[in-house]
Amino acid sequence: MFGYTHELSHEWERRTTVRDFHAGLVPIDAICDADFLLKAAAEHHGADSERPCPVCESTMRVVTWVHSERLGRRTNTARSEEEIDRLVAEVGPITVHFVEVCRHCGWNYLLKEVTAAPVV
Ligand SMILES: [Zn+2]
């Protein structure tokens, strides 16, 4: 069992970026730059987002990436919730990044950073 604590949300910056894009202040290739690996991770490890892509309105995926020195070579990899559960049980609290990815246009955004910690 694990829970998320210390959430750092980037929703406000996301709204600003989307607004600036629609106002023509940000070029599309500056925000729709998901590479092959990120799109593949979204395909295989992600879950459908409740929100449509803010650029092309396609269905997006949300991918969770784990980060911690204690994870060794497993840091900065995409993981499912079940895998995060196992990793937290093994090494203790880790940082999890929630990234939304549009496989159609390449929009990607770090939505929030949270700490996944064992529930005691
Ligand atoms: Zn899109």
Coordinates of N, CA, C and O and ligand atoms in Angstrom, one line a residue:
M1 N 0.8 -1.2 0.0 CA 0.0 0.0 0.0 C 0.9 1.3 0.0 O 1.8 1.3 0.7
F2 N 0.5 2.2 -0.9 CA 1.2 3.5 -0.8 C 0.2 4.6 -1.0 O -0.9 4.4 -1.5
G3 N 0.7 5.8 -0.6 CA -0.2 7.0 -0.9 C 0.7 8.1 -1.4 O 1.9 8.0 -1.4
Y4 N 0.0 9.1 -2.0 CA 0.7 10.2 -2.6 C 0.7 11.4 -1.6 O -0.3 11.7 -1.1
T5 N 1.9 11.9 -1.4 CA 2.0 13.1 -0.5 C 2.8 14.2 -1.3 O 3.4 13.9 -2.3
H6 N 2.9 15.4 -0.7 CA 3.7 16.4 -1.2 C 3.5 16.7 -2.7 O 4.4 16.7 -3.5
E7 N 2.3 16.9 -3.1 CA 2.0 17.1 -4.5 C 2.4 18.5 -4.9 O 2.0 19.5 -4.3
L8 N 3.1 18.6 -6.0 CA 3.5 19.9 -6.7 C 2.8 19.9 -8.0 O 3.2 19.1 -8.9
S9 N 1.7 20.7 -8.1 CA 0.9 20.7 -9.4 C 1.4 21.8 -10.3 O 1.8 22.8 -9.9
H10 N 1.4 21.4 -11.6 CA 1.8 22.4 -12.6 C 0.6 22.8 -13.5 O 0.7 23.3 -14.6
E11 N -0.6 22.7 -12.9 CA -1.8 23.0 -13.6 C -1.9 24.5 -14.1 O -2.3 24.8 -15.2
W12 N -1.4 25.3 -13.2 CA -1.5 26.8 -13.5 C -0.6 27.1 -14.7 O -1.0 27.8 -15.6
E13 N 0.6 26.5 -14.7 CA 1.5 26.8 -15.8 C 1.0 26.1 -17.1 O 1.1 26.7 -18.2
R14 N 0.3 25.0 -17.0 CA -0.3 24.3 -18.1 C -1.3 25.2 -18.7 O -1.4 25.4 -20.0
R15 N -2.2 25.8 -17.9 CA -3.3 26.7 -18.4 C -2.7 27.9 -19.1 O -3.2 28.3 -20.2
T16 N -1.6 28.4 -18.6 CA -0.9 29.6 -19.2 C -0.4 29.2 -20.6 O -0.5 29.9 -21.5
T17 N 0.3 28.0 -20.6 CA 0.9 27.5 -21.9 C -0.2 27.3 -22.9 O 0.0 27.7 -24.1
V18 N -1.3 26.7 -22.5 CA -2.4 26.4 -23.5 C -3.0 27.7 -24.0 O -3.2 27.9 -25.2
R19 N -3.2 28.7 -23.1 CA -3.8 29.9 -23.4 C -2.8 30.7 -24.4 O -3.3 31.2 -25.4
D20 N -1.5 30.7 -24.1 CA -0.6 31.3 -25.0 C -0.5 30.7 -26.3 O -0.4 31.4 -27.4
F21 N -0.6 29.4 -26.4 CA -0.6 28.7 -27.7 C -1.8 29.1 -28.5 O -1.7 29.4 -29.7
H22 N -3.0 29.1 -27.9 CA -4.2 29.5 -28.6 C -4.2 31.0 -29.0 O -4.9 31.3 -30.0
A23 N -3.4 31.8 -28.3 CA -3.3 33.2 -28.7 C -2.2 33.4 -29.7 O -2.0 34.5 -30.1
G24 N -1.6 32.3 -30.1 CA -0.6 32.4 -31.2 C 0.8 32.9 -30.7 O 1.7 33.2 -31.5
L25 N 1.0 32.8 -29.3 CA 2.2 33.3 -28.8 C 3.3 32.2 -28.7 O 4.5 32.5 -28.5
V26 N 2.9 30.9 -28.8 CA 3.8 29.8 -28.7 C 3.6 28.9 -29.9 O 2.5 28.5 -30.2
P27 N 4.7 28.7 -30.6 CA 4.6 27.8 -31.8 C 4.3 26.4 -31.4 O 4.7 25.9 -30.4
I28 N 3.6 25.7 -32.3 CA 3.1 24.3 -32.0 C 4.3 23.4 -31.8 O 4.2 22.5 -30.9
D29 N 5.4 23.6 -32.5 CA 6.5 22.6 -32.3 C 7.3 22.8 -31.0 O 8.1 22.0 -30.6
A30 N 7.0 23.9 -30.3 CA 7.6 24.1 -29.0 C 6.9 23.4 -27.9 O 7.5 23.1 -26.9
I31 N 5.6 23.0 -28.2 CA 4.9 22.3 -27.1 C 4.5 20.9 -27.5 O 4.1 20.1 -26.7
C32 N 4.5 20.6 -28.8 CA 4.1 19.2 -29.3 C 5.4 18.5 -29.7 O 5.6 18.3 -30.9
D33 N 6.3 18.2 -28.8 CA 7.6 17.7 -29.1 C 7.9 16.3 -28.5 O 9.0 16.0 -28.2
A34 N 6.8 15.5 -28.2 CA 7.0 14.2 -27.6 C 7.8 13.4 -28.6 O 7.5 13.3 -29.8
D35 N 8.8 12.7 -28.1 CA 9.6 11.9 -29.0 C 9.1 10.4 -29.1 O 8.1 10.1 -28.4
F36 N 9.7 9.6 -29.9 CA 9.2 8.2 -30.0 C 9.1 7.5 -28.7 O 8.1 6.8 -28.5
L37 N 10.2 7.7 -27.9 CA 10.2 6.9 -26.6 C 9.0 7.3 -25.7 O 8.4 6.5 -25.0
L38 N 8.8 8.6 -25.6 CA 7.7 9.1 -24.8 C 6.3 8.6 -25.3 O 5.5 8.2 -24.5
K39 N 6.2 8.6 -26.6 CA 4.9 8.1 -27.2 C 4.7 6.6 -26.9 O 3.7 6.2 -26.6
A40 N 5.8 5.9 -27.0 CA 5.8 4.5 -26.8 C 5.5 4.2 -25.3 O 4.7 3.3 -25.0
A41 N 6.1 5.0 -24.4 CA 5.7 4.8 -23.0 C 4.3 5.1 -22.7 O 3.6 4.4 -21.9
A42 N 3.7 6.1 -23.4 CA 2.3 6.5 -23.2 C 1.4 5.3 -23.7 O 0.4 5.0 -23.1
E43 N 1.9 4.7 -24.8 CA 1.1 3.6 -25.4 C 1.1 2.4 -24.4 O 0.0 1.8 -24.2
H44 N 2.3 2.0 -23.9 CA 2.4 0.8 -23.2 C 2.2 0.9 -21.7 O 1.8 -0.1 -21.0
H45 N 2.5 2.1 -21.1 CA 2.4 2.2 -19.7 C 1.4 3.2 -19.2 O 1.1 3.3 -18.0
G46 N 0.8 4.0 -20.1 CA -0.1 5.0 -19.7 C -1.5 4.6 -19.5 O -1.9 3.4 -19.9
A47 N -2.3 5.5 -19.0 CA -3.7 5.3 -18.9 C -4.4 6.4 -19.6 O -3.9 7.5 -19.6
D48 N -5.6 6.2 -20.1 CA -6.3 7.3 -20.8 C -6.6 8.4 -19.9 O -7.0 8.2 -18.7
S49 N -6.4 9.6 -20.4 CA -6.6 10.8 -19.6 C -8.1 11.1 -19.7 O -8.8 10.8 -20.6
E50 N -8.6 11.8 -18.6 CA -10.0 12.2 -18.6 C -10.2 13.4 -19.5 O -11.3 13.7 -19.9
R51 N -9.1 14.1 -19.8 CA -9.2 15.3 -20.6 C -8.7 15.1 -22.0 O -7.8 14.3 -22.3
P52 N -9.4 15.8 -23.0 CA -8.8 15.7 -24.4 C -7.6 16.5 -24.5 O -7.3 17.4 -23.7
C53 N -6.8 16.3 -25.6 CA -5.6 17.0 -25.8 C -6.0 18.5 -26.0 O -6.9 18.8 -26.8
P54 N -5.3 19.4 -25.4 CA -5.6 20.9 -25.5 C -5.2 21.4 -26.8 O -5.7 22.5 -27.2
V55 N -4.5 20.7 -27.6 CA -4.1 21.2 -29.0 C -5.0 20.6 -30.1 O -5.5 21.3 -30.9
C56 N -5.1 19.2 -30.1 CA -5.8 18.6 -31.2 C -7.1 17.9 -30.8 O -7.8 17.3 -31.6
E57 N -7.4 17.8 -29.4 CA -8.6 17.2 -28.9 C -8.6 15.7 -29.0 O -9.7 15.1 -28.8
S58 N -7.5 15.0 -29.3 CA -7.5 13.6 -29.3 C -7.4 13.1 -27.9 O -7.2 13.9 -27.0
T59 N -7.7 11.8 -27.7 CA -7.6 11.2 -26.4 C -6.1 11.1 -26.0 O -5.3 10.7 -26.8
M60 N -5.8 11.6 -24.8 CA -4.4 11.6 -24.3 C -4.2 10.4 -23.4 O -5.1 9.8 -22.9
R61 N -2.9 10.2 -23.1 CA -2.5 9.2 -22.1 C -1.8 9.9 -21.0 O -1.1 10.9 -21.2
V62 N -1.9 9.4 -19.8 CA -1.1 9.9 -18.6 C -0.1 8.8 -18.2 O -0.6 7.7 -18.0
V63 N 1.1 9.2 -18.2 CA 2.2 8.2 -17.9 C 2.8 8.6 -16.6 O 3.0 9.8 -16.3
T64 N 3.1 7.6 -15.7 CA 3.8 7.9 -14.5 C 5.2 7.4 -14.6 O 5.5 6.3 -14.9
W65 N 6.1 8.4 -14.2 CA 7.6 8.1 -14.3 C 8.1 8.1 -12.8 O 7.7 9.0 -12.0
V66 N 9.0 7.2 -12.5 CA 9.5 7.1 -11.1 C 10.9 7.7 -11.1 O 11.7 7.5 -12.0
H67 N 11.2 8.4 -10.0 CA 12.5 9.0 -9.8 C 13.0 8.8 -8.4 O 12.2 9.1 -7.4
S68 N 14.2 8.2 -8.2 CA 14.8 8.2 -6.9 C 16.2 7.6 -7.0 O 16.4 6.7 -7.8
E69 N 17.2 8.2 -6.3 CA 18.5 7.6 -6.3 C 18.5 6.1 -5.9 O 19.2 5.3 -6.3
R70 N 17.5 5.8 -4.9 CA 17.5 4.5 -4.4 C 17.0 3.5 -5.4 O 17.1 2.3 -5.2
L71 N 16.5 3.9 -6.5 CA 16.0 3.0 -7.5 C 17.1 2.5 -8.5 O 16.9 1.6 -9.3
G72 N 18.3 3.1 -8.4 CA 19.4 2.7 -9.2 C 19.0 2.9 -10.7 O 18.6 4.0 -11.1
R73 N 19.2 1.9 -11.5 CA 19.0 2.0 -12.9 C 17.5 2.1 -13.3 O 17.2 2.4 -14.4
R74 N 16.7 1.8 -12.3 CA 15.2 1.9 -12.6 C 14.7 3.3 -12.5 O 13.5 3.6 -12.7
T75 N 15.5 4.3 -12.0 CA 15.0 5.7 -12.0 C 14.8 6.2 -13.4 O 15.4 5.8 -14.3
N76 N 13.8 7.1 -13.5 CA 13.4 7.7 -14.7 C 12.9 6.7 -15.7 O 13.3 6.7 -16.9
T77 N 12.1 5.8 -15.2 CA 11.4 4.8 -16.1 C 9.9 4.9 -15.9 O 9.4 5.4 -14.8
A78 N 9.1 4.6 -16.9 CA 7.7 4.6 -16.8 C 7.2 3.4 -16.1 O 7.6 2.3 -16.4
R79 N 6.3 3.6 -15.1 CA 5.8 2.4 -14.3 C 4.3 2.5 -14.1 O 3.7 3.6 -14.0
S80 N 3.7 1.3 -14.0 CA 2.3 1.3 -13.7 C 2.1 1.5 -12.2 O 3.0 1.5 -11.4
E81 N 0.8 1.7 -11.8 CA 0.5 1.9 -10.4 C 0.9 0.6 -9.6 O 1.5 0.8 -8.5
E82 N 0.7 -0.5 -10.1 CA 1.1 -1.8 -9.4 C 2.6 -1.8 -9.2 O 3.1 -2.3 -8.2
E83 N 3.4 -1.4 -10.2 CA 4.8 -1.4 -10.1 C 5.3 -0.4 -9.1 O 6.2 -0.6 -8.4
I84 N 4.6 0.8 -9.1 CA 5.0 1.8 -8.1 C 4.8 1.2 -6.7 O 5.6 1.4 -5.8
D85 N 3.7 0.5 -6.5 CA 3.4 -0.1 -5.2 C 4.5 -1.0 -4.8 O 5.0 -0.9 -3.7
R86 N 5.0 -1.8 -5.7 CA 6.1 -2.7 -5.4 C 7.4 -2.0 -5.1 O 8.2 -2.3 -4.2
L87 N 7.7 -0.9 -5.9 CA 8.9 -0.2 -5.8 C 9.0 0.6 -4.4 O 10.0 0.6 -3.7
V88 N 7.8 1.1 -4.0 CA 7.7 1.9 -2.8 C 7.9 0.9 -1.6 O 8.6 1.2 -0.6
A89 N 7.3 -0.3 -1.7 CA 7.5 -1.3 -0.7 C 9.0 -1.7 -0.6 O 9.5 -2.0 0.5
E90 N 9.7 -1.7 -1.7 CA 11.1 -2.1 -1.7 C 12.1 -1.1 -1.2 O 12.9 -1.4 -0.4
V91 N 11.9 0.2 -1.7 CA 12.9 1.2 -1.4 C 12.4 2.3 -0.6 O 13.2 3.2 -0.2
G92 N 11.1 2.4 -0.3 CA 10.6 3.5 0.5 C 10.1 4.6 -0.5 O 9.9 4.4 -1.6
P93 N 10.0 5.9 0.1 CA 9.4 6.9 -0.7 C 10.1 7.2 -2.0 O 11.4 7.2 -2.0
I94 N 9.4 7.5 -3.1 CA 10.0 7.8 -4.4 C 9.2 9.0 -5.0 O 8.1 9.2 -4.6
T95 N 9.8 9.7 -5.9 CA 9.1 10.7 -6.6 C 8.5 10.2 -7.9 O 9.1 9.4 -8.6
V96 N 7.2 10.6 -8.1 CA 6.5 10.2 -9.3 C 6.1 11.4 -10.1 O 5.5 12.3 -9.5
H97 N 6.4 11.4 -11.4 CA 6.0 12.5 -12.3 C 4.8 12.0 -13.1 O 4.9 10.9 -13.7
F98 N 3.7 12.7 -13.1 CA 2.6 12.5 -14.0 C 2.7 13.3 -15.3 O 2.7 14.5 -15.2
V99 N 2.9 12.6 -16.4 CA 3.1 13.3 -17.7 C 1.9 13.0 -18.6 O 1.7 11.8 -18.9
E100 N 1.3 14.0 -19.1 CA 0.2 13.7 -20.1 C 0.9 13.7 -21.5 O 1.7 14.6 -21.8
V101 N 0.5 12.8 -22.4 CA 1.1 12.7 -23.7 C 0.0 12.5 -24.8 O -0.9 11.6 -24.6
C102 N 0.0 13.3 -25.8 CA -0.9 13.1 -26.9 C -0.1 12.3 -28.0 O 0.9 12.9 -28.5
R103 N -0.6 11.1 -28.4 CA 0.2 10.3 -29.4 C -0.1 10.8 -30.8 O 0.5 10.5 -31.7
H104 N -1.1 11.7 -30.9 CA -1.5 12.2 -32.2 C -0.6 13.4 -32.6 O 0.0 13.3 -33.6
C105 N -0.6 14.4 -31.8 CA 0.1 15.6 -32.2 C 1.4 15.8 -31.4 O 2.2 16.7 -31.8
G106 N 1.6 15.0 -30.4 CA 2.9 15.1 -29.7 C 2.9 16.0 -28.5 O 3.9 16.2 -27.8
W107 N 1.8 16.6 -28.1 CA 1.7 17.5 -26.9 C 2.1 16.6 -25.7 O 1.7 15.4 -25.6
N108 N 2.9 17.2 -24.8 CA 3.2 16.5 -23.6 C 3.5 17.5 -22.5 O 4.0 18.6 -22.8
Y109 N 3.1 17.2 -21.3 CA 3.2 18.1 -20.2 C 3.3 17.4 -18.9 O 2.6 16.5 -18.6
L110 N 4.3 18.0 -18.1 CA 4.4 17.4 -16.7 C 3.3 18.1 -15.8 O 3.4 19.2 -15.5
L111 N 2.3 17.2 -15.5 CA 1.2 17.7 -14.8 C 1.5 18.0 -13.3 O 1.0 19.0 -12.7
K112 N 2.1 17.0 -12.7 CA 2.4 17.2 -11.3 C 3.5 16.2 -10.9 O 3.8 15.2 -11.5
E113 N 4.2 16.6 -9.8 CA 5.2 15.8 -9.2 C 4.8 15.5 -7.7 O 4.4 16.4 -7.0
V114 N 4.7 14.2 -7.4 CA 4.3 13.8 -6.1 C 5.3 12.8 -5.5 O 6.0 12.2 -6.2
T115 N 5.2 12.6 -4.2 CA 6.0 11.6 -3.5 C 5.0 10.5 -3.2 O 4.0 10.6 -2.6
A116 N 5.5 9.3 -3.7 CA 4.7 8.0 -3.3 C 5.4 7.4 -2.1 O 6.6 7.2 -2.1
A117 N 4.7 7.3 -1.0 CA 5.3 6.8 0.2 C 4.4 5.7 0.8 O 3.2 5.6 0.5
P118 N 5.1 4.8 1.5 CA 4.3 3.7 2.1 C 3.3 4.2 3.1 O 3.5 5.2 3.8
V119 N 2.1 3.6 3.1 CA 1.0 4.0 4.1 C 1.2 3.1 5.3 O 1.3 1.9 5.2
V120 N 1.4 3.8 6.5 CA 1.6 3.1 7.7 C 0.4 3.1 8.6 O -0.5 3.9 8.4
Ligands
ZN1 ZN -2.9 16.3 -29.5

